[in-house]
Short mmCIF file of N, CA and C in Angstrom, two decimals:
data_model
loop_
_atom_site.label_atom_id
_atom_site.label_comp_id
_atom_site.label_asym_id
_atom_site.label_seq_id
_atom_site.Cartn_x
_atom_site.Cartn_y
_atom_site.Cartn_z
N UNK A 1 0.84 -1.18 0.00
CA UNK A 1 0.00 0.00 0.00
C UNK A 1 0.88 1.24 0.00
N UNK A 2 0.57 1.86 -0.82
CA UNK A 2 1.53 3.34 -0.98
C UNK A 2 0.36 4.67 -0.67
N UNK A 3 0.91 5.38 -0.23
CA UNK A 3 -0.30 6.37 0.74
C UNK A 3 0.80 7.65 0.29
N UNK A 4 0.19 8.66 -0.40
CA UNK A 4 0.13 9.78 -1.00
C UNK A 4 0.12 10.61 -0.52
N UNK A 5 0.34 12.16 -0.40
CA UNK A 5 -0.24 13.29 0.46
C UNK A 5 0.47 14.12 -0.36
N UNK A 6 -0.39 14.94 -0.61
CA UNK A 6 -0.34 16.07 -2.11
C UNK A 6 -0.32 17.28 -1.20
N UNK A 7 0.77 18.27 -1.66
CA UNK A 7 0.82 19.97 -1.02
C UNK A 7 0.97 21.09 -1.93
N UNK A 8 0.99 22.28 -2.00
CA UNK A 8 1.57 22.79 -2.55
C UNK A 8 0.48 23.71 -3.16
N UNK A 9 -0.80 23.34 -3.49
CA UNK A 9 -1.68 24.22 -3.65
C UNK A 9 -1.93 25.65 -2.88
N UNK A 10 -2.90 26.31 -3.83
CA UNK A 10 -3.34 27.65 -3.38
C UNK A 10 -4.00 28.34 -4.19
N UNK A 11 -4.23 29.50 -4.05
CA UNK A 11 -4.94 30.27 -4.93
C UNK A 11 -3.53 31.22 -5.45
N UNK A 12 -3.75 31.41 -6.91
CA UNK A 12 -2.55 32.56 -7.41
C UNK A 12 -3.16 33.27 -8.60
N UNK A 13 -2.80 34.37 -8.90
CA UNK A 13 -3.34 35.02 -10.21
C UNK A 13 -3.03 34.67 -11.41
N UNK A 14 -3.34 34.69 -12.35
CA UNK A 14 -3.10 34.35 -13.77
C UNK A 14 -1.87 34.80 -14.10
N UNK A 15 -1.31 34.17 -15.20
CA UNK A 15 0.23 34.04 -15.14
C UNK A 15 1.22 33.97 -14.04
N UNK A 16 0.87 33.39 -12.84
CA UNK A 16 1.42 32.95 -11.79
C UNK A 16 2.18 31.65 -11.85
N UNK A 17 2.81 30.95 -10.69
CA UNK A 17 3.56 29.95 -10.83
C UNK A 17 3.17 29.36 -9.46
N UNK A 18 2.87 27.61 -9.13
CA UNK A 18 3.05 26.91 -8.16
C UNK A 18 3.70 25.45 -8.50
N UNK A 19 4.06 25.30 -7.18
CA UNK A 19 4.81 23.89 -7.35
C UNK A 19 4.01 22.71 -6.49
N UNK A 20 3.44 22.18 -6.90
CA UNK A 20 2.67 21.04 -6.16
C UNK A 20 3.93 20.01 -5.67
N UNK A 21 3.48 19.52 -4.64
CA UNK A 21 4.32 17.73 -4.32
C UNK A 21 3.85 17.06 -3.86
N UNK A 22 4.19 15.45 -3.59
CA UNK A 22 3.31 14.81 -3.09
C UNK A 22 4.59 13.57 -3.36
N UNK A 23 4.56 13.30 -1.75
CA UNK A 23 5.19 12.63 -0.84
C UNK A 23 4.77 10.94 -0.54
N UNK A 24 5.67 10.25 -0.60
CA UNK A 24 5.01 9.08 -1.00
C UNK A 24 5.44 8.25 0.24
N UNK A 25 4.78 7.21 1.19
CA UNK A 25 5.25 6.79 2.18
C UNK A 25 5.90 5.24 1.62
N UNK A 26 6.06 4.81 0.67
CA UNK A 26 6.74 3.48 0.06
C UNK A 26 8.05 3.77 -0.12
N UNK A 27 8.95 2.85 0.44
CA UNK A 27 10.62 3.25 0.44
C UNK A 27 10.96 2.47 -1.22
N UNK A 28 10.14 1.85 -1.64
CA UNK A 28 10.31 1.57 -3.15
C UNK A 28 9.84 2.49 -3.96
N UNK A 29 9.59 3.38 -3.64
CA UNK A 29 8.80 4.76 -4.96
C UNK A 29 9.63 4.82 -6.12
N UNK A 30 10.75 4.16 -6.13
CA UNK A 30 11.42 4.84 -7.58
C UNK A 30 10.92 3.10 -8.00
N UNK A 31 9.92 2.29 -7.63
CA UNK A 31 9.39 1.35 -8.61
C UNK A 31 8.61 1.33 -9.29
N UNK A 32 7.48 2.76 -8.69
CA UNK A 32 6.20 3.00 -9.33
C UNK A 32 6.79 4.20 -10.14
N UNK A 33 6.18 4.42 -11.35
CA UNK A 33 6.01 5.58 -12.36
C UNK A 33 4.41 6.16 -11.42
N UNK A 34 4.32 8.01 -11.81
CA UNK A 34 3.26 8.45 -11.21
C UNK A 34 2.97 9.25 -12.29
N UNK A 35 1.49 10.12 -11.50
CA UNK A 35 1.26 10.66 -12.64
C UNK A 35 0.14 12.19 -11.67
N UNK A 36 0.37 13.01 -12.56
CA UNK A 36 -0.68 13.93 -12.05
C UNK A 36 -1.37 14.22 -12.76
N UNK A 37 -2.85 14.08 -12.17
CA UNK A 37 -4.24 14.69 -12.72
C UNK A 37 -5.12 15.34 -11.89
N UNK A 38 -5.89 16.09 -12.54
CA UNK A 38 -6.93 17.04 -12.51
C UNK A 38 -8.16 17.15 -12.65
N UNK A 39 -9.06 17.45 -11.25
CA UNK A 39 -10.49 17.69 -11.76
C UNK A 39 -11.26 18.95 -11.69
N UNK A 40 -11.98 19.22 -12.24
CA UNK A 40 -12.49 20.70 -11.43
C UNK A 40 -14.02 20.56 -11.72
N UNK A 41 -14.42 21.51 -11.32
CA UNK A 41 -16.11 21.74 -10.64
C UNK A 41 -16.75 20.85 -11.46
N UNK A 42 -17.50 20.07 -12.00
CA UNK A 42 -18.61 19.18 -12.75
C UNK A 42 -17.90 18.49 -13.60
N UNK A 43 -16.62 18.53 -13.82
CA UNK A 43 -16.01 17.95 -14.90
C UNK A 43 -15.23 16.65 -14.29
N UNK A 44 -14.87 15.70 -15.72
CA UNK A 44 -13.91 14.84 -15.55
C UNK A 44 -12.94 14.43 -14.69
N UNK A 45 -11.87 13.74 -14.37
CA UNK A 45 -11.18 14.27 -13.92
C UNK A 45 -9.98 13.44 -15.05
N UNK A 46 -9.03 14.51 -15.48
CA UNK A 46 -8.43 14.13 -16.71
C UNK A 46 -6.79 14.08 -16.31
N UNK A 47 -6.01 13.83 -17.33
CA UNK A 47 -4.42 13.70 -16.90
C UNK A 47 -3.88 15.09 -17.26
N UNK A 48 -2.85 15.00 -16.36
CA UNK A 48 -2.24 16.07 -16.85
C UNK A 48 -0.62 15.83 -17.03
N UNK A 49 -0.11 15.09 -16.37
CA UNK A 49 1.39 14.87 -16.71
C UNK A 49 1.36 13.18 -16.38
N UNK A 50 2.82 12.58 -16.63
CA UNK A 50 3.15 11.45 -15.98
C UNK A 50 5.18 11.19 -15.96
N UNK A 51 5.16 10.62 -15.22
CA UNK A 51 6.81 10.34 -15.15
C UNK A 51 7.07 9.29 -14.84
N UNK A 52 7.89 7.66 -15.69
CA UNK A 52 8.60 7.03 -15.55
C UNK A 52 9.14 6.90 -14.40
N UNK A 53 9.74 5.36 -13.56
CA UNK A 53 10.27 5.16 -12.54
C UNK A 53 11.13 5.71 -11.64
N UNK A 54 12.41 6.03 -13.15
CA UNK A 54 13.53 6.61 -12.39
C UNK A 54 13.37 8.43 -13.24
N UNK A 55 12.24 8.79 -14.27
CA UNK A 55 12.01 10.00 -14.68
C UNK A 55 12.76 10.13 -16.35
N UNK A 56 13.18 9.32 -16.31
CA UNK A 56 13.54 9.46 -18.29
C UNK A 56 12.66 9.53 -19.02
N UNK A 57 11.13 9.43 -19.12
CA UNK A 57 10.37 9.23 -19.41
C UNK A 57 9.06 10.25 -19.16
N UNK A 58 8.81 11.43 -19.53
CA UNK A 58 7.48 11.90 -19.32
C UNK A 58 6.82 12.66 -20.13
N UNK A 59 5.17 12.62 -19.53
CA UNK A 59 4.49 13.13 -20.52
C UNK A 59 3.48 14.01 -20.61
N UNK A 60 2.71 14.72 -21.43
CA UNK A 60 1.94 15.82 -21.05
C UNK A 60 1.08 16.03 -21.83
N UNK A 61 -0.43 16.70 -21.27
CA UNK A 61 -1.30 16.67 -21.88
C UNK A 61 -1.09 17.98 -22.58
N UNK A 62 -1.44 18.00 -23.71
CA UNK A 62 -1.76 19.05 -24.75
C UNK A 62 -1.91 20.73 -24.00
N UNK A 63 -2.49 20.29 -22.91
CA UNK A 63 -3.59 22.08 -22.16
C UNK A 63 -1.95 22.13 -21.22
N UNK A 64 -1.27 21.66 -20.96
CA UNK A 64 -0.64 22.24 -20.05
C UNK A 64 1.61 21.90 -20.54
N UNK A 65 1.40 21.47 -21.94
CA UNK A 65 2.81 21.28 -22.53
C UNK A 65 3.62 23.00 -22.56
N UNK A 66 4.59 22.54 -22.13
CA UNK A 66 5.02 23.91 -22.10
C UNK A 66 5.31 24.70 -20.55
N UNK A 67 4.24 24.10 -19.91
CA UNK A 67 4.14 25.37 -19.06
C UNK A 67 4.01 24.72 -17.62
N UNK A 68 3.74 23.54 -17.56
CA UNK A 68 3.97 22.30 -16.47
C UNK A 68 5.50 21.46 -16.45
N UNK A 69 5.99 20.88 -15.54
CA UNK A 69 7.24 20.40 -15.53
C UNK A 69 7.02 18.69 -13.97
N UNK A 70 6.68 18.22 -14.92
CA UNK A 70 6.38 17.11 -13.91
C UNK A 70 8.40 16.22 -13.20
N UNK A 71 8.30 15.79 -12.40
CA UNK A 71 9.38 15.56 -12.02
C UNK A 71 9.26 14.92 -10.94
N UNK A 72 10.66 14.35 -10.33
CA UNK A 72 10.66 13.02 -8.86
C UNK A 72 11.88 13.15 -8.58
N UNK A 73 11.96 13.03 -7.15
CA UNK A 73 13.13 12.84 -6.41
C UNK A 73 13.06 11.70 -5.65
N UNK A 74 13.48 10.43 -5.94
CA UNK A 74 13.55 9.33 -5.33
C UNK A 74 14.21 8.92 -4.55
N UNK A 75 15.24 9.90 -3.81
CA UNK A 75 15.95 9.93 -2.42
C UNK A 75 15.18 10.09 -1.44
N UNK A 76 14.15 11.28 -1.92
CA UNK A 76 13.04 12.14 -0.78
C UNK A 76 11.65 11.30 -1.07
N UNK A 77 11.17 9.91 -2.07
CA UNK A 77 10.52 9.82 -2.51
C UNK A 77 9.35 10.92 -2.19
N UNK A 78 9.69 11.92 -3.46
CA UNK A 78 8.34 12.64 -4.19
C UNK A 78 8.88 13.21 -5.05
N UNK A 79 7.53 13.27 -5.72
CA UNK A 79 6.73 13.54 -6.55
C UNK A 79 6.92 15.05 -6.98
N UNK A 80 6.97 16.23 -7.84
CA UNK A 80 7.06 17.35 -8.42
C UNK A 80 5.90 17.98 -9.32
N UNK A 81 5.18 18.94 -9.16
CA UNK A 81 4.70 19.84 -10.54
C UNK A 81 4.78 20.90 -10.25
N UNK A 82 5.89 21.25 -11.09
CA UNK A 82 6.03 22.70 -11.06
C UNK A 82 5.15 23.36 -12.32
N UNK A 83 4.31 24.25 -12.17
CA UNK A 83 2.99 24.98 -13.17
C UNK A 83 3.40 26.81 -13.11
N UNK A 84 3.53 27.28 -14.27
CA UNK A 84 4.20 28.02 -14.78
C UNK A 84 2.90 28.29 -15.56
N UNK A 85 3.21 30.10 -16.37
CA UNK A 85 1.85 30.79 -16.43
C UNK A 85 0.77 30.36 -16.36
N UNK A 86 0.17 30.32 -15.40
CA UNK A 86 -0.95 29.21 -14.67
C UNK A 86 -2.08 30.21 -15.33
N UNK A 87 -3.15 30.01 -15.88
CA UNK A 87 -4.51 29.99 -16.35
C UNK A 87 -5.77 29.69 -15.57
N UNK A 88 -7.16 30.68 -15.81
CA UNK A 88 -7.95 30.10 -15.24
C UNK A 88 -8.42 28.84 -15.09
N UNK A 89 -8.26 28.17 -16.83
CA UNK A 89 -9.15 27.10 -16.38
C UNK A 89 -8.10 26.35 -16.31
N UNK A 90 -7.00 26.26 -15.46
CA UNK A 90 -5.75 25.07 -14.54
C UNK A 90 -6.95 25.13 -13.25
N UNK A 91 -7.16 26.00 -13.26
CA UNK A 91 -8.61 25.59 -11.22
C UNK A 91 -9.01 24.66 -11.61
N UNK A 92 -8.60 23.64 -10.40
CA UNK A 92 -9.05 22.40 -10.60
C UNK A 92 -8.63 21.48 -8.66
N UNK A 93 -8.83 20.40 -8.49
CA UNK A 93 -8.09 19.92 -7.33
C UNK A 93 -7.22 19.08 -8.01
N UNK A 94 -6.32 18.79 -7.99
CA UNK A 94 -5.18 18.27 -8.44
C UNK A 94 -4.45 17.35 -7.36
N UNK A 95 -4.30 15.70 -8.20
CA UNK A 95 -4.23 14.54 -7.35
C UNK A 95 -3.00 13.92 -8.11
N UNK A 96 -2.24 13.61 -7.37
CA UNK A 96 -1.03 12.52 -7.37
C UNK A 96 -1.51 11.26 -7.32
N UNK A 97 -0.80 10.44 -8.25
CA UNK A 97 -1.31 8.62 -7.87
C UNK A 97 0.27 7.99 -8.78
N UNK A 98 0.03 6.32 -8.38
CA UNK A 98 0.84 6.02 -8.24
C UNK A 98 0.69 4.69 -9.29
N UNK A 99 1.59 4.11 -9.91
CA UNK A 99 1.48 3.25 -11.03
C UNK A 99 2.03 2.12 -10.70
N UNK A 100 1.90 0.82 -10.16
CA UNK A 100 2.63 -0.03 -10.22
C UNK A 100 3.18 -0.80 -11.09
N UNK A 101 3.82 -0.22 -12.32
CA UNK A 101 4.33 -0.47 -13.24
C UNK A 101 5.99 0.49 -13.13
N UNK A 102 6.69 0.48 -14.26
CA UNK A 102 8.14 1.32 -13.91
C UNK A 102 7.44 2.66 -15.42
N UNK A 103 6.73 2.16 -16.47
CA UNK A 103 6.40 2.92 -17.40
C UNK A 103 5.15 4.25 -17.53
N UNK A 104 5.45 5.01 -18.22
CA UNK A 104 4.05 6.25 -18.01
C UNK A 104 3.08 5.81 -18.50
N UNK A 105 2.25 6.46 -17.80
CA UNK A 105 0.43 6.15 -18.58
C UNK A 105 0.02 7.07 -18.50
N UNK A 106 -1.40 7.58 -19.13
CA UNK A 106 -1.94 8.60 -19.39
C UNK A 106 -3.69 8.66 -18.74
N UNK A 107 -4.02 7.13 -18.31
CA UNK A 107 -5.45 6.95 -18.29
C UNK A 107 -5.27 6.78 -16.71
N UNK A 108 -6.29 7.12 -16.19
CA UNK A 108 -6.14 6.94 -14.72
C UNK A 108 -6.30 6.17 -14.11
N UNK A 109 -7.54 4.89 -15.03
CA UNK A 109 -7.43 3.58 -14.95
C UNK A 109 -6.45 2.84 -14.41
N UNK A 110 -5.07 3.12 -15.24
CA UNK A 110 -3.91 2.90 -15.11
C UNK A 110 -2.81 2.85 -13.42
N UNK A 111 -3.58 4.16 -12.74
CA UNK A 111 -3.11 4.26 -11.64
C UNK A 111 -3.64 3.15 -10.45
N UNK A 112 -3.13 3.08 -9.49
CA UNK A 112 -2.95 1.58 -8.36
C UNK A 112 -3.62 3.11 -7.03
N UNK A 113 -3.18 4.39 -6.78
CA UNK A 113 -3.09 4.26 -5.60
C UNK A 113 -3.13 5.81 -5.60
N UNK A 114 -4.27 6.80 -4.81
CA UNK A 114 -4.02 8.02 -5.07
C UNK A 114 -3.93 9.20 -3.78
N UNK A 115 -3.73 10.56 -3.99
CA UNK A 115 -3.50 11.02 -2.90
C UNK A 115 -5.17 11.72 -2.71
N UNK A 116 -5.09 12.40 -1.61
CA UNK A 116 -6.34 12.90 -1.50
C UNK A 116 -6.44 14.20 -2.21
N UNK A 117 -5.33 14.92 -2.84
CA UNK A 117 -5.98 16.14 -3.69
C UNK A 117 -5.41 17.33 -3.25
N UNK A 118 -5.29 18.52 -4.23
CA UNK A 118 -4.78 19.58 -3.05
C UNK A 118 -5.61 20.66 -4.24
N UNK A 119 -6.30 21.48 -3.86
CA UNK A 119 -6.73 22.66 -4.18
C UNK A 119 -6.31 23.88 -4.68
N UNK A 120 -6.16 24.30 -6.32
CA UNK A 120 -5.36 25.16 -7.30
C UNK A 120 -6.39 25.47 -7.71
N UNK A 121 -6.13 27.35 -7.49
CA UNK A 121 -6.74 28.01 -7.60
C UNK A 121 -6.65 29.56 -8.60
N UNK A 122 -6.69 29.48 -9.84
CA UNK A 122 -5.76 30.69 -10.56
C UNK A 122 -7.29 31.84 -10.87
N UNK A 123 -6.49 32.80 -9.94
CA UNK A 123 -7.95 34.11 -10.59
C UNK A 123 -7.47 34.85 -11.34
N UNK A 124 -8.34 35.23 -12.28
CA UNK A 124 -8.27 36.01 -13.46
C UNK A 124 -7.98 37.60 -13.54
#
């Protein structure tokens, strides 16, 4: 069982910058690939990045290439998103999960194990 805990949220203005993390209590974390996604008010909840075991590997959804930087430190096992000119519609709660595989995925299906969420908030 790998148990999650996502930080880093807040509210910031448009073209702002935050760095989410999310801390993983498994001393094997550099076995799982993770991934971060996003839901917001009535909607989906869709992907937004993912990163490979040891991080050679990542990937990004279309709405946020460019301007997101997903990443891992597997000494500290966690997790990274750093979000760069942040946009209204990035408001969303934004969740870390965990892949028991070493490769990225994109579907959330895909994920084994998630955090409870942290609250991003960009006003216009």
């Amino acid at each position: 069982q790998v148990h999650l805990v996502e930080s880093g949220g807040g509210l910031v203005q448009a073209g702002g910058s935050l760095r989410l993390s999310c801390a993983a209590s498994e001393r094997t974390f550099s076995n799982y690939a993770m991934g971060w996604f996003r839901q917001a008010p009535g909607k989906e909840r869709e992907f937004v990045a993912t990163i490979s075991w040891i991080g050679g590997a990542t990937y990004y959804a279309d709405s946020v290439k460019g301007r997101f930087t997903i990443s891992r430190d597997n000494a500290k096992n966690t997790l990274y998103l750093q979000m760069t000119s942040l946009k209204p519609e990035d408001t969303a709660v934004y969740y870390c999960a965990a892949r028991r595989a070493r490769t990225t995925h994109t579907s959330a299906s895909a994920y084994d194990y998630w955090g409870q969420g942290t609250q991003v908030t960009v006003s216009s």
